[in-house]
Tab-separated table of N, CA and C in Angstrom:
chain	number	residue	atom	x	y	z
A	115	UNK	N	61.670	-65.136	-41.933
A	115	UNK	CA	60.626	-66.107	-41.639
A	115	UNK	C	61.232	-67.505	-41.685
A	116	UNK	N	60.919	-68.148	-40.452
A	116	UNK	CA	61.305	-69.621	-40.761
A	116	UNK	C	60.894	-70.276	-41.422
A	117	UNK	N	61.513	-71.391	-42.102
A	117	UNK	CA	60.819	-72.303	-43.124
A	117	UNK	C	60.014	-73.201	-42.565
A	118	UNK	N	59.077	-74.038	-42.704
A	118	UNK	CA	57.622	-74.436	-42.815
A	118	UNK	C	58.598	-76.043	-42.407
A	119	UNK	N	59.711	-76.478	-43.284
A	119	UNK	CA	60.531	-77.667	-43.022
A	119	UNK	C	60.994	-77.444	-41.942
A	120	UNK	N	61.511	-76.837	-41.227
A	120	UNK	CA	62.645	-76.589	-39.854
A	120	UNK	C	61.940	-76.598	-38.839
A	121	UNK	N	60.552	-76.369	-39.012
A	121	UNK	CA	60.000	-76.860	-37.676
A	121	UNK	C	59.147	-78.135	-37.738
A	122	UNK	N	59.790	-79.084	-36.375
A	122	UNK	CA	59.204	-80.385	-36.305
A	122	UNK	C	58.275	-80.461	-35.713
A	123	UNK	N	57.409	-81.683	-36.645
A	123	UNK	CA	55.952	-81.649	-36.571
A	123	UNK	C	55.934	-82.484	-35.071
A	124	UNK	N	55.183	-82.080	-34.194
A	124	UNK	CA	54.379	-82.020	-33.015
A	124	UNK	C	53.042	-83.198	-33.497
A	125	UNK	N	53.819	-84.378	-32.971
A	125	UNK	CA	52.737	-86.047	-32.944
A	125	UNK	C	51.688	-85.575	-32.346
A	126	UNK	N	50.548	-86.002	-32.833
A	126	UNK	CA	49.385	-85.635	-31.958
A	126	UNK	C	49.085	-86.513	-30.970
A	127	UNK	N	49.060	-86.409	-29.678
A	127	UNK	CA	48.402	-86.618	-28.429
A	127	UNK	C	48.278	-87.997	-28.517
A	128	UNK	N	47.204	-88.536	-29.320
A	128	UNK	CA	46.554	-89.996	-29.225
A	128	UNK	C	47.234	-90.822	-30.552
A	129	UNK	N	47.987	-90.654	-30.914
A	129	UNK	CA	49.135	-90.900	-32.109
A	129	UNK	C	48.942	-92.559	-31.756
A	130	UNK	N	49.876	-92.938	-30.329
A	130	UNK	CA	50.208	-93.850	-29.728
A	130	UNK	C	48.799	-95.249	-29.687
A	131	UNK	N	47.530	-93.929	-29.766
A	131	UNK	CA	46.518	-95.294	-28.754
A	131	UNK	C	46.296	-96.545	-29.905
A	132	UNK	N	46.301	-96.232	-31.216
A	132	UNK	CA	45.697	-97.338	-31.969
A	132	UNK	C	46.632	-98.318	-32.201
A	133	UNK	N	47.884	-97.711	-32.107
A	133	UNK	CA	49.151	-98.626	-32.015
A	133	UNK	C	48.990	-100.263	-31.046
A	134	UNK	N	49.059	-99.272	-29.556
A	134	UNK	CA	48.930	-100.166	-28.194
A	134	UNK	C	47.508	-101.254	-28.659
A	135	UNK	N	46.584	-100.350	-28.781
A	135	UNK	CA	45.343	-101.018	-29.040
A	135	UNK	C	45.627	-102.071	-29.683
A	136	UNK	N	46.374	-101.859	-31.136
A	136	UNK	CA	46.352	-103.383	-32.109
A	136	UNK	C	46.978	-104.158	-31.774
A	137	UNK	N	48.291	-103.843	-30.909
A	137	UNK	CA	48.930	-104.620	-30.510
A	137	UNK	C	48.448	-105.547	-29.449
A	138	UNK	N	47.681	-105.289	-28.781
A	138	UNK	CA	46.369	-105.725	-27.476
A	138	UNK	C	45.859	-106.629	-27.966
A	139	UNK	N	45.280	-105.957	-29.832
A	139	UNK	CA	44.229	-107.050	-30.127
A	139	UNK	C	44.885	-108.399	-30.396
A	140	UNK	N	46.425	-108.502	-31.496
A	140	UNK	CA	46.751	-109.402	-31.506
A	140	UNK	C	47.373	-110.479	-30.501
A	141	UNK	N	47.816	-110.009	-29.864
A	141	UNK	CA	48.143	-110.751	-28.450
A	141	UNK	C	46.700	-111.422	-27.599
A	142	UNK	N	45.733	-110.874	-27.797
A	142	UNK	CA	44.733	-111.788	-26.974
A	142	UNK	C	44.064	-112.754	-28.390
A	143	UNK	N	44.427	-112.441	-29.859
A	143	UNK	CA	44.337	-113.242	-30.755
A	143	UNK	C	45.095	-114.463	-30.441
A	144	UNK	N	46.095	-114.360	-30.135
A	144	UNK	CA	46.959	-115.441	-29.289
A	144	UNK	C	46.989	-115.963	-28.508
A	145	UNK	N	46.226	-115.488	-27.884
A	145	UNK	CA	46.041	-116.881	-26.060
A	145	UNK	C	45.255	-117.533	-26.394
A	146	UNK	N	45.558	-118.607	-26.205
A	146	UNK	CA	45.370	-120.068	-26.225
A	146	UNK	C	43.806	-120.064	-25.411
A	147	UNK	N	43.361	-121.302	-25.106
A	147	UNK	CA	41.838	-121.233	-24.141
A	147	UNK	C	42.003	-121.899	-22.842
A	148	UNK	N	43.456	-122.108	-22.294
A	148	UNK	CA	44.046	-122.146	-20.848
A	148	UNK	C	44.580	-121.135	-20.207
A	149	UNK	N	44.740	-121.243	-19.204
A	149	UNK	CA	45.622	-120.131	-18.463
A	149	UNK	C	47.025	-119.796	-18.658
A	150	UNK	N	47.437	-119.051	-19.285
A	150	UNK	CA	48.900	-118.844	-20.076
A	150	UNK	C	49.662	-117.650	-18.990
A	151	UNK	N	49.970	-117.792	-18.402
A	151	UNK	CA	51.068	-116.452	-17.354
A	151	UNK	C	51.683	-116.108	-18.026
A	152	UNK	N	52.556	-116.368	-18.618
A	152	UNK	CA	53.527	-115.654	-19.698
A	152	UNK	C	52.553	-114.317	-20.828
A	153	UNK	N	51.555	-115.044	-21.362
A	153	UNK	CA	51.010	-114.601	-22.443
A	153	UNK	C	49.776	-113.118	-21.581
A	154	UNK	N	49.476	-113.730	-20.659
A	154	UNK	CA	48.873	-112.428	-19.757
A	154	UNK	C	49.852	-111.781	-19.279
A	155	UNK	N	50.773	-111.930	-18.924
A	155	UNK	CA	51.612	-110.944	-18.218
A	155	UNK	C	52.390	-109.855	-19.257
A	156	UNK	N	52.818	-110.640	-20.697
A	156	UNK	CA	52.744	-109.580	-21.749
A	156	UNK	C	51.664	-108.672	-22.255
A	157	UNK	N	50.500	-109.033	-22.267
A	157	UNK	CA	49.455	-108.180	-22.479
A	157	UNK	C	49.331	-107.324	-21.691
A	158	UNK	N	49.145	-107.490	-20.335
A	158	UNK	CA	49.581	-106.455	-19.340
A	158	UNK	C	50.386	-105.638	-19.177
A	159	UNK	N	51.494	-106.102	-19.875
A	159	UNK	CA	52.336	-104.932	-19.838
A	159	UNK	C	51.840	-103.682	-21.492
A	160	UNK	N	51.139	-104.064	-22.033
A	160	UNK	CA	50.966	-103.838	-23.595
A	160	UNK	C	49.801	-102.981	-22.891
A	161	UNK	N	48.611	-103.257	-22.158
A	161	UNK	CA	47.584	-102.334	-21.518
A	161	UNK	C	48.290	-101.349	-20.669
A	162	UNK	N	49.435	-102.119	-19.831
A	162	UNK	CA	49.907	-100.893	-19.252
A	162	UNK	C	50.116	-99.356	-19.658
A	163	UNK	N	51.176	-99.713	-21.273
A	163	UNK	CA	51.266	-98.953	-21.926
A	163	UNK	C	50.759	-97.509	-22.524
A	164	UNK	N	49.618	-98.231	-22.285
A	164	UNK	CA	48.306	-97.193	-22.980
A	164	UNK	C	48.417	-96.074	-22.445
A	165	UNK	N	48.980	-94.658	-23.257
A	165	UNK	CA	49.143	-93.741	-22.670
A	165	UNK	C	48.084	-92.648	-21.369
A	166	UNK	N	46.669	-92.881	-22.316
A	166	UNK	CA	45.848	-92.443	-21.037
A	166	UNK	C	44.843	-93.079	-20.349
A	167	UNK	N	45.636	-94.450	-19.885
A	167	UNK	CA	44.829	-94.878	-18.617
A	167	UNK	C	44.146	-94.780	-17.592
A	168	UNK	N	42.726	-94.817	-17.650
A	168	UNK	CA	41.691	-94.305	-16.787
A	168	UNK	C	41.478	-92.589	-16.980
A	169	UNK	N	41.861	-92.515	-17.988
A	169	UNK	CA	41.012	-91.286	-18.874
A	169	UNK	C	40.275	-91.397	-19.735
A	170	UNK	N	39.127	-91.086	-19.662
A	170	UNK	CA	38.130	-90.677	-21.267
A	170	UNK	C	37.838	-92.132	-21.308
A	171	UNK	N	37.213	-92.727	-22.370
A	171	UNK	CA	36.488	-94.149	-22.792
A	171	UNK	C	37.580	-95.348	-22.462
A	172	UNK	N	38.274	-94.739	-23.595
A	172	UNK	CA	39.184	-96.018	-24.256
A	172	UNK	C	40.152	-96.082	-22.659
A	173	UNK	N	40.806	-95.297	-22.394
A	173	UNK	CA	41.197	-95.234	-21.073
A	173	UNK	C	40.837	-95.772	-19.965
A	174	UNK	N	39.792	-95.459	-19.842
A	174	UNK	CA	38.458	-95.992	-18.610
A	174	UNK	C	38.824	-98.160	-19.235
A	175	UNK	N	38.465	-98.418	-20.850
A	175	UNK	CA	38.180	-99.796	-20.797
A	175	UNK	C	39.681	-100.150	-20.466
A	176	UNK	N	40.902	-99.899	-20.718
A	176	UNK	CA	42.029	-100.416	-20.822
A	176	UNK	C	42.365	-100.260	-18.900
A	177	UNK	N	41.818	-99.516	-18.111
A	177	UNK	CA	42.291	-99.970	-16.440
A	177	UNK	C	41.256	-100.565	-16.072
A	178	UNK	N	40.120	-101.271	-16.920
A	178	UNK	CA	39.639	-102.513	-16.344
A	178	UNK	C	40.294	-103.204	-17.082
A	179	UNK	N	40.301	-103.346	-18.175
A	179	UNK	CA	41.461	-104.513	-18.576
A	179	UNK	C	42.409	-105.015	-17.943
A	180	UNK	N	43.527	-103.741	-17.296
A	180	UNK	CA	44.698	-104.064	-16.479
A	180	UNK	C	44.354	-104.840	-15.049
A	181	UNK	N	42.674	-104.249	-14.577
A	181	UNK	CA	42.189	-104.758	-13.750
A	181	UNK	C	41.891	-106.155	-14.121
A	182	UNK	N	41.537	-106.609	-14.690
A	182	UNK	CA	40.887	-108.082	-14.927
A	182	UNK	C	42.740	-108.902	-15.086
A	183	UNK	N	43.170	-108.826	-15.871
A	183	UNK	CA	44.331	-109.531	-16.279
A	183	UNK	C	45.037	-109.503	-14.895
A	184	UNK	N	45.189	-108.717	-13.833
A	184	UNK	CA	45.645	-109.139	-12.590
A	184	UNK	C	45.078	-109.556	-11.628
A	185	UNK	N	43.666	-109.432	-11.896
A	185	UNK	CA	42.971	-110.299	-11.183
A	185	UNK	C	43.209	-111.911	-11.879
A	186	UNK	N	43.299	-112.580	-12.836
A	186	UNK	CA	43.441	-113.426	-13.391
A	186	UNK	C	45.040	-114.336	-12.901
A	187	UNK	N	45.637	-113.277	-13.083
A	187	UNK	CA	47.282	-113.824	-12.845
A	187	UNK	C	47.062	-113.848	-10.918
A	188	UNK	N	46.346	-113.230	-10.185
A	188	UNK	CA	46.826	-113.538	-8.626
A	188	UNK	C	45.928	-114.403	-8.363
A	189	UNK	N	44.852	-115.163	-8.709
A	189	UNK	CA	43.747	-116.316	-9.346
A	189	UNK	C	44.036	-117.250	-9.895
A	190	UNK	N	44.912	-117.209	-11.227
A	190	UNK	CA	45.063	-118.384	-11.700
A	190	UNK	C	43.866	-118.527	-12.578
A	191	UNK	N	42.753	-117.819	-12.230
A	191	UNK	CA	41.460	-117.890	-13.229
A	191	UNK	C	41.453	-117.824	-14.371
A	192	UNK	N	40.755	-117.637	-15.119
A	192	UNK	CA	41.042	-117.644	-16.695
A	192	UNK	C	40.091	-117.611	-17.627
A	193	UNK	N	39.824	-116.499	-18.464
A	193	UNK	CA	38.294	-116.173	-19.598
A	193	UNK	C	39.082	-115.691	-20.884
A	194	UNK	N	38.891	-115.912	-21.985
A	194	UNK	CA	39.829	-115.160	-22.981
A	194	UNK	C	38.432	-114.781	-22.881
A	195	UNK	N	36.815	-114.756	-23.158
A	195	UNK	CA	36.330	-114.347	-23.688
A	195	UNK	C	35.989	-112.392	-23.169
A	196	UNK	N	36.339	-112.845	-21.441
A	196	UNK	CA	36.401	-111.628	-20.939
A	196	UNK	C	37.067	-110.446	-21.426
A	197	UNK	N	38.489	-110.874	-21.728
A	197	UNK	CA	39.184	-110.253	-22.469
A	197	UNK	C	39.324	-109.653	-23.412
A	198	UNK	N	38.718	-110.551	-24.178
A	198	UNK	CA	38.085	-110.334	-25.507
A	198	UNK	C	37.171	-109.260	-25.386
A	199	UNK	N	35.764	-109.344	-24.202
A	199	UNK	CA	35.221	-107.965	-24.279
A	199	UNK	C	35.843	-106.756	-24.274
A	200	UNK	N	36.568	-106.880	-23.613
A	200	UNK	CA	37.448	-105.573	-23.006
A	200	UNK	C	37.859	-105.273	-24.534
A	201	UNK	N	38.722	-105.910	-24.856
A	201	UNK	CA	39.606	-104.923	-25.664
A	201	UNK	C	38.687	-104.912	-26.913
A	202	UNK	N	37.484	-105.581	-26.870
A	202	UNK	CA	36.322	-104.917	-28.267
A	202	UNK	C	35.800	-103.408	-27.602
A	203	UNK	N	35.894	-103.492	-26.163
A	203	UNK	CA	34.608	-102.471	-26.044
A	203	UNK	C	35.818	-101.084	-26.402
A	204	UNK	N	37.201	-101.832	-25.819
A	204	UNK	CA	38.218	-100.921	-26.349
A	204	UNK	C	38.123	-99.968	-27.597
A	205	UNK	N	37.900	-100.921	-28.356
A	205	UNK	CA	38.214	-100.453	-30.040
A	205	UNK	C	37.178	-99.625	-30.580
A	206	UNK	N	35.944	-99.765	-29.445
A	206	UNK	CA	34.748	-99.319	-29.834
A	206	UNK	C	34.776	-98.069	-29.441
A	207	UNK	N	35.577	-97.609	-28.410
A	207	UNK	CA	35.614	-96.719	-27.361
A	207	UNK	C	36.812	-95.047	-28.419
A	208	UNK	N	37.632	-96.292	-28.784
A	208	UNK	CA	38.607	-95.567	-29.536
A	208	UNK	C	37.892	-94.441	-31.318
A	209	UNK	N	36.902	-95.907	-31.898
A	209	UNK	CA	36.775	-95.833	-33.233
A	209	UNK	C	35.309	-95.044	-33.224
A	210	UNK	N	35.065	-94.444	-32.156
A	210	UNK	CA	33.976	-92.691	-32.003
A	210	UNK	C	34.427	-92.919	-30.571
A	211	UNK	N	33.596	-91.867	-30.231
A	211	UNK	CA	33.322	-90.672	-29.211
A	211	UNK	C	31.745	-90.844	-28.576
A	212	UNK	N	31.497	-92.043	-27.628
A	212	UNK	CA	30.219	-92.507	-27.148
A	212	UNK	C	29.459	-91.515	-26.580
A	213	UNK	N	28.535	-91.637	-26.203
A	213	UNK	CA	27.469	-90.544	-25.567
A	213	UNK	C	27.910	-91.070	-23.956
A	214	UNK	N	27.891	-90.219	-23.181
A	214	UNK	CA	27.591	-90.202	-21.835
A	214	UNK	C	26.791	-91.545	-21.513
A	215	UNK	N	25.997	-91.754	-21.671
A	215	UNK	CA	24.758	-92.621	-21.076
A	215	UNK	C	25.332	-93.714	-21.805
A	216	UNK	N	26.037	-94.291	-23.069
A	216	UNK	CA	26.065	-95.019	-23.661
A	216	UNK	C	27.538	-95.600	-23.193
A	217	UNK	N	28.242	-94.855	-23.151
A	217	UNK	CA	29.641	-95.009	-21.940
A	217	UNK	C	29.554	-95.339	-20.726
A	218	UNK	N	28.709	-94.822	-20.224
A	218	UNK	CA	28.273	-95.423	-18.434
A	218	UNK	C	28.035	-97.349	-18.756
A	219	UNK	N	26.885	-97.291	-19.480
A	219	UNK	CA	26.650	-98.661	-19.848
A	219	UNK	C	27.658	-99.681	-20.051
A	220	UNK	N	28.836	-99.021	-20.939
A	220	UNK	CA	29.592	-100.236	-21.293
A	220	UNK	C	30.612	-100.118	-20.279
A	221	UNK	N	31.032	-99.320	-19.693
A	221	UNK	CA	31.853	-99.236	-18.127
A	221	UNK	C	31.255	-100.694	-17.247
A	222	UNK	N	29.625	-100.144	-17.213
A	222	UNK	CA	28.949	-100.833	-16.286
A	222	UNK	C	29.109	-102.175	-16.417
A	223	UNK	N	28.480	-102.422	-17.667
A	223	UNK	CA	29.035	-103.919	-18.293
A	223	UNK	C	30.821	-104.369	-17.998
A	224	UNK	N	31.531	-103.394	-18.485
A	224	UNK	CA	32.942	-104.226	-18.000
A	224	UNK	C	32.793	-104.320	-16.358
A	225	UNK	N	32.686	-103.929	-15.338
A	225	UNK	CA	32.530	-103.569	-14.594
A	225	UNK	C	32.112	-105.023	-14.063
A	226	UNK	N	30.762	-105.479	-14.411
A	226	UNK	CA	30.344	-106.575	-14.350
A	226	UNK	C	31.055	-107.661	-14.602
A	227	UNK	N	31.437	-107.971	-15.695
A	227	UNK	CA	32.453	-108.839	-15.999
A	227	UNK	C	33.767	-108.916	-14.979
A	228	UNK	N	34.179	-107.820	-14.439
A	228	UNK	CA	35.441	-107.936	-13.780
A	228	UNK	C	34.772	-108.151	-12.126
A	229	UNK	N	33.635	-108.182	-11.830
A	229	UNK	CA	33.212	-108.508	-10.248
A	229	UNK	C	32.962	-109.950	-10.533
A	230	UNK	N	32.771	-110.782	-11.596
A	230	UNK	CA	33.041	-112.102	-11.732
A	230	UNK	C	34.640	-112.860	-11.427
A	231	UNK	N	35.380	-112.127	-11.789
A	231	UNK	CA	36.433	-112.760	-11.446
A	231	UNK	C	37.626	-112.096	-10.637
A	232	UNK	N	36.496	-111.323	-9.424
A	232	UNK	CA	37.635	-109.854	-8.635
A	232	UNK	C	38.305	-111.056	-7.493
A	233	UNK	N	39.616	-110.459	-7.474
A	233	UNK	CA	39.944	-111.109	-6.578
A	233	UNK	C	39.950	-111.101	-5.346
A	234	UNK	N	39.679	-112.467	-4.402
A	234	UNK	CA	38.876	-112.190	-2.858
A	234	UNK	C	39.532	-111.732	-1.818
């Protein structure tokens, strides 16, 4: 029988998301209340990250995120507060497991927010 030590433990799946996530949060803790390219274009790459993008909740908020932040950088536009939704509805998305109907809503809502500043 093999020993219980010799076999390596198998990371679970979503190991990664709260990582990316915090790292998300502090970086938009950091932008300033102008338009920063540098400081969006790192966050973007930090949403990129997110292993399951446009899967499931947290997924679904983080490729509008990626959506908004490039709409922003080919714009020049600029909301931290937008941002700010995103990566709350993020954390919200992550920290349970929403209902159907209650997930549509906050999609809908980001959704909204990002046809404010889609690019033309």
């Amino acid at each position: 029988m093999k020993d219980d030590l010799d076999i390596p433990n198998k990371p679970y799946r979503r190991a990664g998301d709260d990582d990316v996530l915090a790292l998300a949060e502090g970086l938009v803790g950091s932008l300033g209340k102008t338009f920063d390219r540098g400081g969006l274009e790192v966050l973007q790459q930090v949403v990129e990250s997110y292993p399951d993008s446009g899967r499931d909740g947290g997924g679904e908020v983080a490729a509008s995120l990626k959506g908004l932040i490039g709409d922003f950088l080919a714009s020049q536009a600029y909301d931290r507060e937008a941002i700010a939704v995103h990566v709350r509805a993020w954390r919200f998305m992550l920290s349970r497991k929403p209902e159907k109907a209650e997930r549509l809503r906050i999609l809908s809502g980001l959704r909204d927010v990002r046809d404010l500043y889609a690019a033309a």
